[in-house]
XYZ file of C-alpha atoms in Angstrom:
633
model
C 77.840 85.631 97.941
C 77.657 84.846 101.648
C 75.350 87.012 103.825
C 76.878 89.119 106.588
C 75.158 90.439 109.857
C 77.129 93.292 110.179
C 78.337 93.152 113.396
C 82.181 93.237 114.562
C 82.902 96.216 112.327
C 80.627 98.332 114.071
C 81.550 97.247 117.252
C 85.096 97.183 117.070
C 84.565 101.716 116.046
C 82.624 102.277 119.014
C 84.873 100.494 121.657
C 87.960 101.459 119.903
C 90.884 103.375 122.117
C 94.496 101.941 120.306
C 97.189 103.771 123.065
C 99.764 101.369 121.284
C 99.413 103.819 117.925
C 102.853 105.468 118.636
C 104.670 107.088 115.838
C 107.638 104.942 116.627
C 108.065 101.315 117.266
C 111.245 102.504 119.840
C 108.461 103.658 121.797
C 107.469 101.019 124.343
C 104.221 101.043 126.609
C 103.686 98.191 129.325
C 101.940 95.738 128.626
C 99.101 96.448 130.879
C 97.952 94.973 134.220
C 96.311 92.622 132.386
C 99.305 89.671 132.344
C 100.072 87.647 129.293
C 99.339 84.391 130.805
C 95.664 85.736 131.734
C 95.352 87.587 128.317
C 95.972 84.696 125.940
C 93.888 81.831 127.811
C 90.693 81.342 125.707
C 89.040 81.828 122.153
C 87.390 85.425 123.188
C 90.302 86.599 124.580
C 92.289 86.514 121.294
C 88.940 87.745 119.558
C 88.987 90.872 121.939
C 92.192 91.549 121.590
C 92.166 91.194 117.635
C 89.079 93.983 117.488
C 91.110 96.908 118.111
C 93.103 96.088 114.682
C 89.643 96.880 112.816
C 90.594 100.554 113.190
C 92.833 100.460 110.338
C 89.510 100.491 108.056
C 89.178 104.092 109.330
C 92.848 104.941 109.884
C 93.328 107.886 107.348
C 96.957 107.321 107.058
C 95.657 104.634 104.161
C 94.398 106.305 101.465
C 91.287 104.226 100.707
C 90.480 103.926 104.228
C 86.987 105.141 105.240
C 86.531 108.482 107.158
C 83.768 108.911 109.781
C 83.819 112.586 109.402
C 84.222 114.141 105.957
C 85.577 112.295 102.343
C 87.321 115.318 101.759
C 89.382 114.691 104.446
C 89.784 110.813 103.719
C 89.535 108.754 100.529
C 89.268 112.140 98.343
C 92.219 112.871 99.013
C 94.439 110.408 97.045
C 92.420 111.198 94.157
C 93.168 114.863 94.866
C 97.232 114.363 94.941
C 96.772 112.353 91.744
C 95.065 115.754 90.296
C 92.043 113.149 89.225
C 89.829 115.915 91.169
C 90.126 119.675 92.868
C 89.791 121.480 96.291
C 88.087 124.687 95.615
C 90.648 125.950 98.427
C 94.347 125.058 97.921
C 96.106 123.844 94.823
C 97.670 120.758 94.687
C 100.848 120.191 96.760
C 102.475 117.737 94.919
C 102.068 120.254 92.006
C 103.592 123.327 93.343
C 105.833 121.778 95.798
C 104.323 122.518 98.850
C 105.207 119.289 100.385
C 106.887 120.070 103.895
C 110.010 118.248 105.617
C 108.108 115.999 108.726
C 109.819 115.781 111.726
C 107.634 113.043 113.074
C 104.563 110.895 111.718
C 104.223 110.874 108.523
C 102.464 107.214 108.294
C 105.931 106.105 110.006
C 104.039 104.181 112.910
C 104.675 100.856 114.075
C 102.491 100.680 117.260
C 99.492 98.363 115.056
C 102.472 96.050 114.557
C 103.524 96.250 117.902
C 100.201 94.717 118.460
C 99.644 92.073 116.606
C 103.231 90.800 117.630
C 102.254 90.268 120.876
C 99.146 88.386 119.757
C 101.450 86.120 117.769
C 103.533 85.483 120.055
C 101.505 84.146 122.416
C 99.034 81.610 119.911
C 101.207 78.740 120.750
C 101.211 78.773 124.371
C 97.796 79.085 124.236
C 96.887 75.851 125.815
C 92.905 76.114 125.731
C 93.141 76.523 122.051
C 93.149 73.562 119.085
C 95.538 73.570 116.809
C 92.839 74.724 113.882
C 91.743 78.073 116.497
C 95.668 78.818 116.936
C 95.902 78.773 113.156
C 93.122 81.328 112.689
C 93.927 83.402 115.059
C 98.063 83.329 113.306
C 96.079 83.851 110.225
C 94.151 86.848 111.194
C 97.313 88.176 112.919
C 99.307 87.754 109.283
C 96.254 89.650 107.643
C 96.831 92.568 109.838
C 100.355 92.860 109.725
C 100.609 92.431 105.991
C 97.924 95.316 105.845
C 99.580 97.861 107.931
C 103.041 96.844 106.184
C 101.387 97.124 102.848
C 100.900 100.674 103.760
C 104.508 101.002 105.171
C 106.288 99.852 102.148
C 103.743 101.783 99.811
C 105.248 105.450 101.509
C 108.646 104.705 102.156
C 109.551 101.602 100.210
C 112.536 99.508 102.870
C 111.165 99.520 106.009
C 112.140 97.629 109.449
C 110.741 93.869 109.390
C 109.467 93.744 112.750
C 108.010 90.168 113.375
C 108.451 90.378 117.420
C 107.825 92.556 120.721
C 110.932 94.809 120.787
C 112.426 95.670 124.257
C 115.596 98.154 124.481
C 117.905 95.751 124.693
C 116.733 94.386 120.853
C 118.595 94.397 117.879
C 116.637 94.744 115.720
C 115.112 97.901 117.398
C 118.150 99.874 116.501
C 119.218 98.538 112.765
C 118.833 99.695 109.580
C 115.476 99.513 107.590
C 114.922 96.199 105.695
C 115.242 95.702 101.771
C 111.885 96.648 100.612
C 111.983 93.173 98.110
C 112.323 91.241 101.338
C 109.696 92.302 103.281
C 107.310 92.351 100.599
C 108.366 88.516 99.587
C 107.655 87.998 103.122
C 104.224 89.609 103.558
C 103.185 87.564 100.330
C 104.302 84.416 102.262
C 102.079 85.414 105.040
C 99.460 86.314 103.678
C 99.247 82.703 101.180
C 99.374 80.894 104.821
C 96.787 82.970 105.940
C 94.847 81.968 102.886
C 95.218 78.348 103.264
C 94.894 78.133 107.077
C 92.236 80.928 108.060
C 89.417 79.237 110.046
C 85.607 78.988 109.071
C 84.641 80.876 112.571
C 81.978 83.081 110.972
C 79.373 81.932 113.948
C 82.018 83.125 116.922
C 83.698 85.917 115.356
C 80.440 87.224 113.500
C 80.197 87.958 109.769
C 81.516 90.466 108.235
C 84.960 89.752 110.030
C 88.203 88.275 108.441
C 87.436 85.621 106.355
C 89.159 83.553 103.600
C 87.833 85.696 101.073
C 88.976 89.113 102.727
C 92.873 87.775 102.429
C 92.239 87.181 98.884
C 90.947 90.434 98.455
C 93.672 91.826 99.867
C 96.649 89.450 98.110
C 94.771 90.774 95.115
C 95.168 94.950 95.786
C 98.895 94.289 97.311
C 100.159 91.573 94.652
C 98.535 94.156 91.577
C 100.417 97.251 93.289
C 103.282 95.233 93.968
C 104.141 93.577 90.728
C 103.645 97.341 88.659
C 106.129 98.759 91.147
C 108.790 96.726 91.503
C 108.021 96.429 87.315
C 107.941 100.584 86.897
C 110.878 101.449 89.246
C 113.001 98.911 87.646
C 113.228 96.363 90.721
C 112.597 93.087 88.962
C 111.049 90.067 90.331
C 107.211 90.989 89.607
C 105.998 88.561 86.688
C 104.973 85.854 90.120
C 103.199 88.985 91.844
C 100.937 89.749 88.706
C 100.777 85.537 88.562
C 99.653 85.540 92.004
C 96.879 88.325 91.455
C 95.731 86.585 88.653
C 95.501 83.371 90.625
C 93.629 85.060 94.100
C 91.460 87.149 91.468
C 90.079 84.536 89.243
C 89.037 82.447 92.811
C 87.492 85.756 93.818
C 85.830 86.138 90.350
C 84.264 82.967 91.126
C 82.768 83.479 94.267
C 81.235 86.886 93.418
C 80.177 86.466 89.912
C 77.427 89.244 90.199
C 77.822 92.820 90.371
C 75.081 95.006 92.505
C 72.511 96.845 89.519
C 70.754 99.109 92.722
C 67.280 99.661 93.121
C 66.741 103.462 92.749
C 65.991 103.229 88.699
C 69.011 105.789 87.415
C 71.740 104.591 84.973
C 74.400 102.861 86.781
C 72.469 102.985 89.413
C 74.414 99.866 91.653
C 77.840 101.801 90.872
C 76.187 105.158 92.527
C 74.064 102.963 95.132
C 77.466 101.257 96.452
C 78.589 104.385 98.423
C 75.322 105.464 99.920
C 73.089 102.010 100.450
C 71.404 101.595 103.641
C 72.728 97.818 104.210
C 75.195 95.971 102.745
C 75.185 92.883 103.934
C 73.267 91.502 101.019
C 74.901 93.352 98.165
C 76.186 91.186 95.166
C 80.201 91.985 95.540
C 81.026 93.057 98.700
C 83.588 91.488 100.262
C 83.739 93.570 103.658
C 82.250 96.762 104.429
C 81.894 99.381 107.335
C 78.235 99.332 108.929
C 76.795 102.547 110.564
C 74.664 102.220 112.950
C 71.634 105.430 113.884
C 72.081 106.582 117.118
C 74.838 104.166 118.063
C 77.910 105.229 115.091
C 77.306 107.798 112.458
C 78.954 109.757 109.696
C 79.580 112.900 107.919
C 80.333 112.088 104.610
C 76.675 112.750 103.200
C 75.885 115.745 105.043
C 78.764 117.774 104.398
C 78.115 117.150 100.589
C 74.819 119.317 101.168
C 76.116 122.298 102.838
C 79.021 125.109 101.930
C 81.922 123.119 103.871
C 82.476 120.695 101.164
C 85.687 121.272 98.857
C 85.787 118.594 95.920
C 85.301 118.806 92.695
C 86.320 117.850 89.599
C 88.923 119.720 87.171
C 88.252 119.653 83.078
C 90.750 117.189 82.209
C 89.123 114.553 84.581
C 86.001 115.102 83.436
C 87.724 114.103 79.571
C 88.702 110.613 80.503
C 84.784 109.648 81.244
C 83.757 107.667 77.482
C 81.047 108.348 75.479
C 78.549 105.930 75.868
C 79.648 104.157 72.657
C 82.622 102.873 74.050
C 84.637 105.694 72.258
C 86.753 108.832 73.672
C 85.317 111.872 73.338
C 87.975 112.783 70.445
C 86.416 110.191 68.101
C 83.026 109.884 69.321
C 80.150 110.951 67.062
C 78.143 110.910 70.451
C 80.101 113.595 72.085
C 78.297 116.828 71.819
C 81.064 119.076 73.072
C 81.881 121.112 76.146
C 80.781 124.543 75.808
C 78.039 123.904 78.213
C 77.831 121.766 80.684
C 74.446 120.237 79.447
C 76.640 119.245 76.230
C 79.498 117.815 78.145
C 77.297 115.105 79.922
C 75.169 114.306 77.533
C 75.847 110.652 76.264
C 78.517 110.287 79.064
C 79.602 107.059 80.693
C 76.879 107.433 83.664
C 79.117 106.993 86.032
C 80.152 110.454 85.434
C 76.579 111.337 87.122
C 76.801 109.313 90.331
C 80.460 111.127 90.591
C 79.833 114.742 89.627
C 75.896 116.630 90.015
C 74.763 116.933 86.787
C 73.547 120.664 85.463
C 69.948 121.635 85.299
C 67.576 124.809 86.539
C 64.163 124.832 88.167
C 62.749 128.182 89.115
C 61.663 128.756 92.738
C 58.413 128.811 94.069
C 56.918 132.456 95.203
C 56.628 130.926 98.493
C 59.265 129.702 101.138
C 61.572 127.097 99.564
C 61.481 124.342 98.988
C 58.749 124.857 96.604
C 60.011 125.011 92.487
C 58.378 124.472 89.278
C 60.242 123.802 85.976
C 61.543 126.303 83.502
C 59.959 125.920 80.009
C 63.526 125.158 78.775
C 63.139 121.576 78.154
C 66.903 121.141 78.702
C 66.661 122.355 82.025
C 65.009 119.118 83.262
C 66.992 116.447 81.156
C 69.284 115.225 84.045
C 66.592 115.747 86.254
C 64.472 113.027 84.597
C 67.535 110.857 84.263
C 68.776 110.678 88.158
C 65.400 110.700 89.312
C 62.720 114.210 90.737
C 63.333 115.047 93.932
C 59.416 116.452 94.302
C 59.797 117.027 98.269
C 62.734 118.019 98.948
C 62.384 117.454 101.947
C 65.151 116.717 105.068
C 65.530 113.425 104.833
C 64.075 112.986 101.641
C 63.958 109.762 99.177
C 66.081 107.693 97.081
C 69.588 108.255 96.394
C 70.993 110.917 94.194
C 68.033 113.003 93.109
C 67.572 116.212 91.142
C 66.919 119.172 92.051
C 69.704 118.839 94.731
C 68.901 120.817 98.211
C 71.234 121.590 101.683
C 70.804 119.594 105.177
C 67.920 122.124 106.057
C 66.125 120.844 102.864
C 66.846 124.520 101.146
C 66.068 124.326 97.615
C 69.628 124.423 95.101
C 68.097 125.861 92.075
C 70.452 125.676 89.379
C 73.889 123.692 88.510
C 76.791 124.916 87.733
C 76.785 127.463 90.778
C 80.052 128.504 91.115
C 79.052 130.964 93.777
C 76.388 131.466 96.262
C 75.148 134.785 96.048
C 72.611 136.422 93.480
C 72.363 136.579 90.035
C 71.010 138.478 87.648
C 67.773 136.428 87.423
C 67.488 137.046 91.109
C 67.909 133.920 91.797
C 69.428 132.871 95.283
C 71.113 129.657 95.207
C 69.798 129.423 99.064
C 71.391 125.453 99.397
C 74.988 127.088 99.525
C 76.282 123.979 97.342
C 78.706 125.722 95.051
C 82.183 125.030 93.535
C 84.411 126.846 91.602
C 84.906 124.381 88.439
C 81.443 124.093 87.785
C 82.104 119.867 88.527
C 80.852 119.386 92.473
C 81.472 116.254 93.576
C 78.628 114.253 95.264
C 79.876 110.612 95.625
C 78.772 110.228 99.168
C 75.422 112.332 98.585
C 72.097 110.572 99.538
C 68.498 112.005 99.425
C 67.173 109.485 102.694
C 69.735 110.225 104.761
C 69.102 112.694 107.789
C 71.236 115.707 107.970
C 71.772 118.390 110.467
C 73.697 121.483 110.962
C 77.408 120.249 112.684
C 75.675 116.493 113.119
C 77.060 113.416 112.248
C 74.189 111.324 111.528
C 74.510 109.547 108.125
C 74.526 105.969 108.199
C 75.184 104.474 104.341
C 77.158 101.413 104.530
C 80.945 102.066 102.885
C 82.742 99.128 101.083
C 85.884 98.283 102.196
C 86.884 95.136 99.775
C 84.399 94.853 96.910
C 84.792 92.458 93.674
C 84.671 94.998 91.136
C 88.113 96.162 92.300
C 89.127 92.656 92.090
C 88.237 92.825 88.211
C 90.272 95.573 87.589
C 93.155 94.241 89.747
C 92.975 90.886 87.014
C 92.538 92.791 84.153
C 95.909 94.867 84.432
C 97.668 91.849 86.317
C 96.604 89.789 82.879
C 97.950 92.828 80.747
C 101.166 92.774 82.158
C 101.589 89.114 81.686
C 101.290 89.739 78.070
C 97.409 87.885 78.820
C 94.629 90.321 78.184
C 92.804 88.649 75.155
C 89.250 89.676 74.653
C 88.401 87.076 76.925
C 89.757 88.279 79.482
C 88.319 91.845 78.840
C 85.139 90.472 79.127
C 85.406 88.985 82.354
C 86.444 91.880 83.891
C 85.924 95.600 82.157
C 83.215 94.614 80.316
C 81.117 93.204 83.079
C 81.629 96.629 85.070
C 80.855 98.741 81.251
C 77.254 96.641 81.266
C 76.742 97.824 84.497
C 77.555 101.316 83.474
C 75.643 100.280 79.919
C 78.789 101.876 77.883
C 79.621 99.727 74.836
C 82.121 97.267 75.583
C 85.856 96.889 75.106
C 86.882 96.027 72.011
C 90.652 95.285 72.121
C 91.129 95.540 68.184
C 90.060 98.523 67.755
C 92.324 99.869 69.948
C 95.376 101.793 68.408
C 97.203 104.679 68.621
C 94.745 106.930 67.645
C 91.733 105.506 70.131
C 93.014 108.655 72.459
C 95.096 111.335 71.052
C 95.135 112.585 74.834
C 96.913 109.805 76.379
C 100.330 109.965 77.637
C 102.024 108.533 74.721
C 104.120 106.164 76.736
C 102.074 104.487 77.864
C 100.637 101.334 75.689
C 96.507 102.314 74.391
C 95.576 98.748 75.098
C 97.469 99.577 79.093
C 95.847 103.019 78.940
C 92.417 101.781 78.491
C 92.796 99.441 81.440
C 94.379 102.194 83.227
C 91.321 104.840 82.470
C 88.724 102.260 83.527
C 89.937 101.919 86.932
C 90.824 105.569 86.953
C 87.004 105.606 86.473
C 85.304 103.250 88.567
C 87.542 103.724 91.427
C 87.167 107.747 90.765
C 86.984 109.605 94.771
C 88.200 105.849 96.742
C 91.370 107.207 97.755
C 93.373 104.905 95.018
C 94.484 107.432 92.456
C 97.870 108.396 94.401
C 98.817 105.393 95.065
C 98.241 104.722 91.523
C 100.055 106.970 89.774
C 103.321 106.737 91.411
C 102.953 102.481 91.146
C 102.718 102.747 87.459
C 106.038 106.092 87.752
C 103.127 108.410 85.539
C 102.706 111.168 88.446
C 103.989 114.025 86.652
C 101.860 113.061 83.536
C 98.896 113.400 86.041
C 99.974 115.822 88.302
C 101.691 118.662 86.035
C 98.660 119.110 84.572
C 97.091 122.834 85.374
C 93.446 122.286 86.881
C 90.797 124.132 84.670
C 86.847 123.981 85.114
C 84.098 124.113 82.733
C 83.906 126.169 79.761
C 81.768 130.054 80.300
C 80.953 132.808 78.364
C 81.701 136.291 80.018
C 78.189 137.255 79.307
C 76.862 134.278 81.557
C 79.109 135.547 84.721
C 76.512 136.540 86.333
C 74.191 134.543 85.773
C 76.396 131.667 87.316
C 77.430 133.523 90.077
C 80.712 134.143 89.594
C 83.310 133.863 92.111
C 86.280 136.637 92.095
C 88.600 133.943 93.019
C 87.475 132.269 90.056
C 88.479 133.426 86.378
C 89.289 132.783 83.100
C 92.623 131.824 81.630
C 93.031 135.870 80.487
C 90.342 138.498 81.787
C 90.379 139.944 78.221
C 88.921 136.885 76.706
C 84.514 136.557 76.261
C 84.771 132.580 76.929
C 87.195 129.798 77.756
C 87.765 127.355 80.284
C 87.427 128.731 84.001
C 90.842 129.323 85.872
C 91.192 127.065 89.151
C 95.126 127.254 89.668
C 98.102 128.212 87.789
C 100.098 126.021 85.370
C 102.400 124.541 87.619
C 105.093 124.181 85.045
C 104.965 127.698 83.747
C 105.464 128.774 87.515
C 108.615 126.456 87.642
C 107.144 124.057 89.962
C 105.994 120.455 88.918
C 106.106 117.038 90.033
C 109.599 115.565 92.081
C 110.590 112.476 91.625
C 111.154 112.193 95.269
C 107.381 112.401 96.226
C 107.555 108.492 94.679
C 108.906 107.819 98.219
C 107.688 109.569 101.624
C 110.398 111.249 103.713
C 111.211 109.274 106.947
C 110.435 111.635 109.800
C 113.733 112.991 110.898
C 113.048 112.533 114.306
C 113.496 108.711 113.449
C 116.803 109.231 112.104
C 117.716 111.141 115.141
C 116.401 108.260 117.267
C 118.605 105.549 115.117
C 121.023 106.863 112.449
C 121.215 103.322 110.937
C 117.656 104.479 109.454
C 118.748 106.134 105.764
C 116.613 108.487 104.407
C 114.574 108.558 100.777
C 116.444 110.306 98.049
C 115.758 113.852 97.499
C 114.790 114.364 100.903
């Protein structure tokens, strides 16, 4: 893999002010004091005026963009409208059709392309410039675009083709939006030029910038997504976008033929490690990443994962797709031990499910001020504890990655999970940390022992990948499917590699039938499913579920689903700290599966096959009435 040093990234987040990020691309802002003819003279100037674009990386109105404040408000989130996981306070929208009409916004913003237009349309003029530094600068300027508009036609499907600097007196500024097939032929075209004609300028742009292998990464995410929409909604046309994934993937494959292991000794360690490393810049797989930097641009997403504020967790049903470790659902497993506790339900798990969700165990608190603990002479009590690693300190920051027993930013001791509330029980046992959920299933993914944490301070600094390879294997492996192409063969260059990371038995294609998952939403092929699950998995809390489920037309298969937590005895209530606003399916019952949120079908509600689209903000449509609106809307 090539090395990185981290720079523009960071850079580009601290200087960062984008005034051109209008919710409308009618709305026009000069062009500065700073004349085209001087802007557009030398190498840097295109350079500076390309680092502003880098924002999109953080720009929440992607899904799987990064978030310097919370995951919960950022990546989580698509895996929260897919119903994939929980917020212990509001039920899903999409689910009890919450959704509200939007006047504005909405994701309907055109001021990034706005942009990158004016770039463009100034590389030829540029006279100080060889012809190879005009093409890389066109080919970083493509990336962009195709980025942003990869985004645009994901939410509202035909969109405007902008491709200049729109005055009033432009056409094209008052028309009707664009066939969605058109533009999306069209970014492809772009982005294959930027591929071929994207400059080796690592030494004046600094690493960890657009490269070559960045456009592949991302011909790879938009051809896969794509191909299965245009395939799923019945558009046609999408055999050469799985060809083209396949193609851009398999280069990719090449290039980055290791995946990252980690250091820190736990199962699956380098899947866990990826979200919370110090440094990326020499990690097998990554193809671009965001760099934090102490004392110069910092984070959230650890810290709030340690205190009260955080809100994610993980419902039952989830929690059922992660495999035994045999390879096998937990239907047909001989390995699955069952869920009526939680010590069961992990137990010879795909350990990725433990770098996702905090697995259970108790200590009992020292006499003294926390955080001192010994262990309980339940044996059970310390299994997880001795597979993620002891936490003997405690301390604020502490060591290593994800470490058990868990404790807050002040380095209180957590002394027990599941704690669905904080409060006491009736082993007088304060669960001081304040790390509770309602399921029982509190997702950590961004949780680090080393890094510092402080009450309302942002001061994490883990690495996050943006592009990494091990998206790029699933991306081939359900490209390959749909080409009527995935042999064992090509299982094994892609799932497999990312089970023997996870050390879960491998895919076997033959043995998969009909009755591999009894669970699956029967219309979908098992062979497809199993694909499906694995990405589901890996990519579990990156922001891609949404997107996901309304690519392949599944969402009410995911989303109509009524959120549950763990299993619980009435007797152990108490001893769990119960939360009032938590309960079981029927208060007369002694045990069952913990109530979250009402069936959404029983209360009439359910999935709309208008949330496949986004509304267009009707302030658009009173701003040009040639702009139609979505269906249903």
């Amino acid at each position: 893999m090539k090395k990185k040093n981290h720079i523009t990234i960071l850079i580009v987040s601290i200087l960062f002010v984008f005034t051109a990020c209008n919710d409308s691309f009618l709305e026009k802002y000069p062009k500065t004091s700073l004349t085209e003819e001087t802007a557009f003279e030398t190498y840097d100037n295109f350079k500076s005026f390309v680092f502003p674009l880098y924002e999109m990386f953080i720009n929440n109105t992607i899904a799987t963009s990064l978030n310097n404040g919370f995951a919960q408000n950022g990546p989580y989130l698509g895996d929260v409208w897919a119903g994939h996981l929980a917020r212990r306070n509001n039920f899903n929208p999409y689910a009890f059709q919450t959704i509200t009409n939007s006047s504005s916004g909405n994701g309907w913003n055109f001021g990034y392309i706005r942009h990158i237009n004016m770039m463009l349309e100034n590389i030829d003029g540029a006279d100080n410039l060889t012809q190879e530094e005009k093409d890389h600068w066109k080919s970083v300027g493509y990336f962009f675009h195709s980025y942003w508009y990869m985004e645009l036609v994901n939410r509202f499907g035909d969109v405007p083709w902008i491709t200049e600097v729109l005055d009033e007196t432009s056409p094209k500024a008052y028309g009707p939006r664009d066939d969605r097939k058109m533009v999306t032929d069209s970014m492809l075209i772009r982005l294959k030029w930027a591929e071929d004609h994207i400059g080796n300028f690592e030494n004046r742009d600094g690493n960890n910038t657009i490269n070559q292998d960045v456009i592949q990464a991302a011909i790879s995410r938009f051809t896969l997504r794509e191909g299965t929409w245009r395939k799923y909604h019945n558009l046609g046309d999408h055999d050469k976008y799985f060809q083209e994934c396949v193609r851009v993937s398999e280069i990719l494959m090449g290039k980055y033929p290791q995946l990252y292991t980690g250091t820190d000794g736990q199962p699956a360690a380098g899947y866990g490690e990826m979200w919370i490393s110090k440094d990326l810049s020499d990690v097998p797989g990554v193809i671009l990443y965001k760099e934090y930097k102490d004392a110069i641009l910092t984070h959230n997403n650890g810290y709030v994962e340690h205190t009260s504020s955080h809100i994610i967790e993980m419902p039952q049903h989830t929690v059922d797709l992660y495999l035994c470790k045999d390879g096998l659902t937990i239907d047909n497993s001989s390995l699955y031990e069952g869920d009526k506790d939680m010590y069961s339900t992990f137990r010879n798990r795909d350990p990725r499910m433990y770098h996702t969700i905090m697995p259970p165990f108790r200590v009992k608190p020292g006499s003294g001020d926390y955080p001192t603990w010994s262990f309980t002479d339940n044996a059970t009590d310390r299994e997880y504890i001795d597979i993620m690693g002891l936490n003997e300190s405690c301390s604020n920051p502490g060591v290593g990655m994800k470490r058990l027993p868990a404790q807050n930013w002040g380095a209180d001791l957590l002394p027990y999970i599941p704690n669905l509330q904080n409060g006491i029980g009736n082993q007088g046992t304060k669960a001081k940390a304040f790390v509770a959920c309602r399921s029982g299933y509190y997702v950590w993914k961004h949780w680090s022992n080393w890094e510092t944490s402080f009450n309302n301070g942002a001061l994490n600094t883990s690495h996050k990948p943006i592009f990494k390879i091990e998206e790029v294997l699933l991306n081939y492996a359900e490209s390959k499917w749909e080409l009527g192409q995935f042999t064992q063969d090509a299982a094994n260059k892609s799932i497999n590699k990312l089970r023997e990371r996870a050390e879960v038995a491998p895919m076997t294609i033959a043995n998969i039938d009909n009755t591999f998952d009894p669970k699956r939403d029967p219309r979908v092929d098992p062979v497809l499913w199993e694909i499906r699950r694995e990405r589901t998995i890996e990519l579990m809390a990156e922001g891609f579920g949404f997107d996901d489920i309304r690519r392949w037309k599944t969402a009410d298969w995911f989303v109509n689903k009524q959120q549950l937590g763990m299993w619980i005895e009435q007797s152990k209530v108490n001893e769990s700290l119960w939360d009032e606003g938590t309960h079981l399916p029927t208060r007369n019952l002694t045990e069952g599966y913990i109530y979250l949120w009402g069936d959404p079908l029983v209360e009439g509600k359910g999935w709309l096959d208008k949330y496949y689209l986004y509304q267009v903000p009707t302030d658009e449509i009173v701003l040009n009435p040639e702009i139609e609106q979505n269906p249903g809307w």
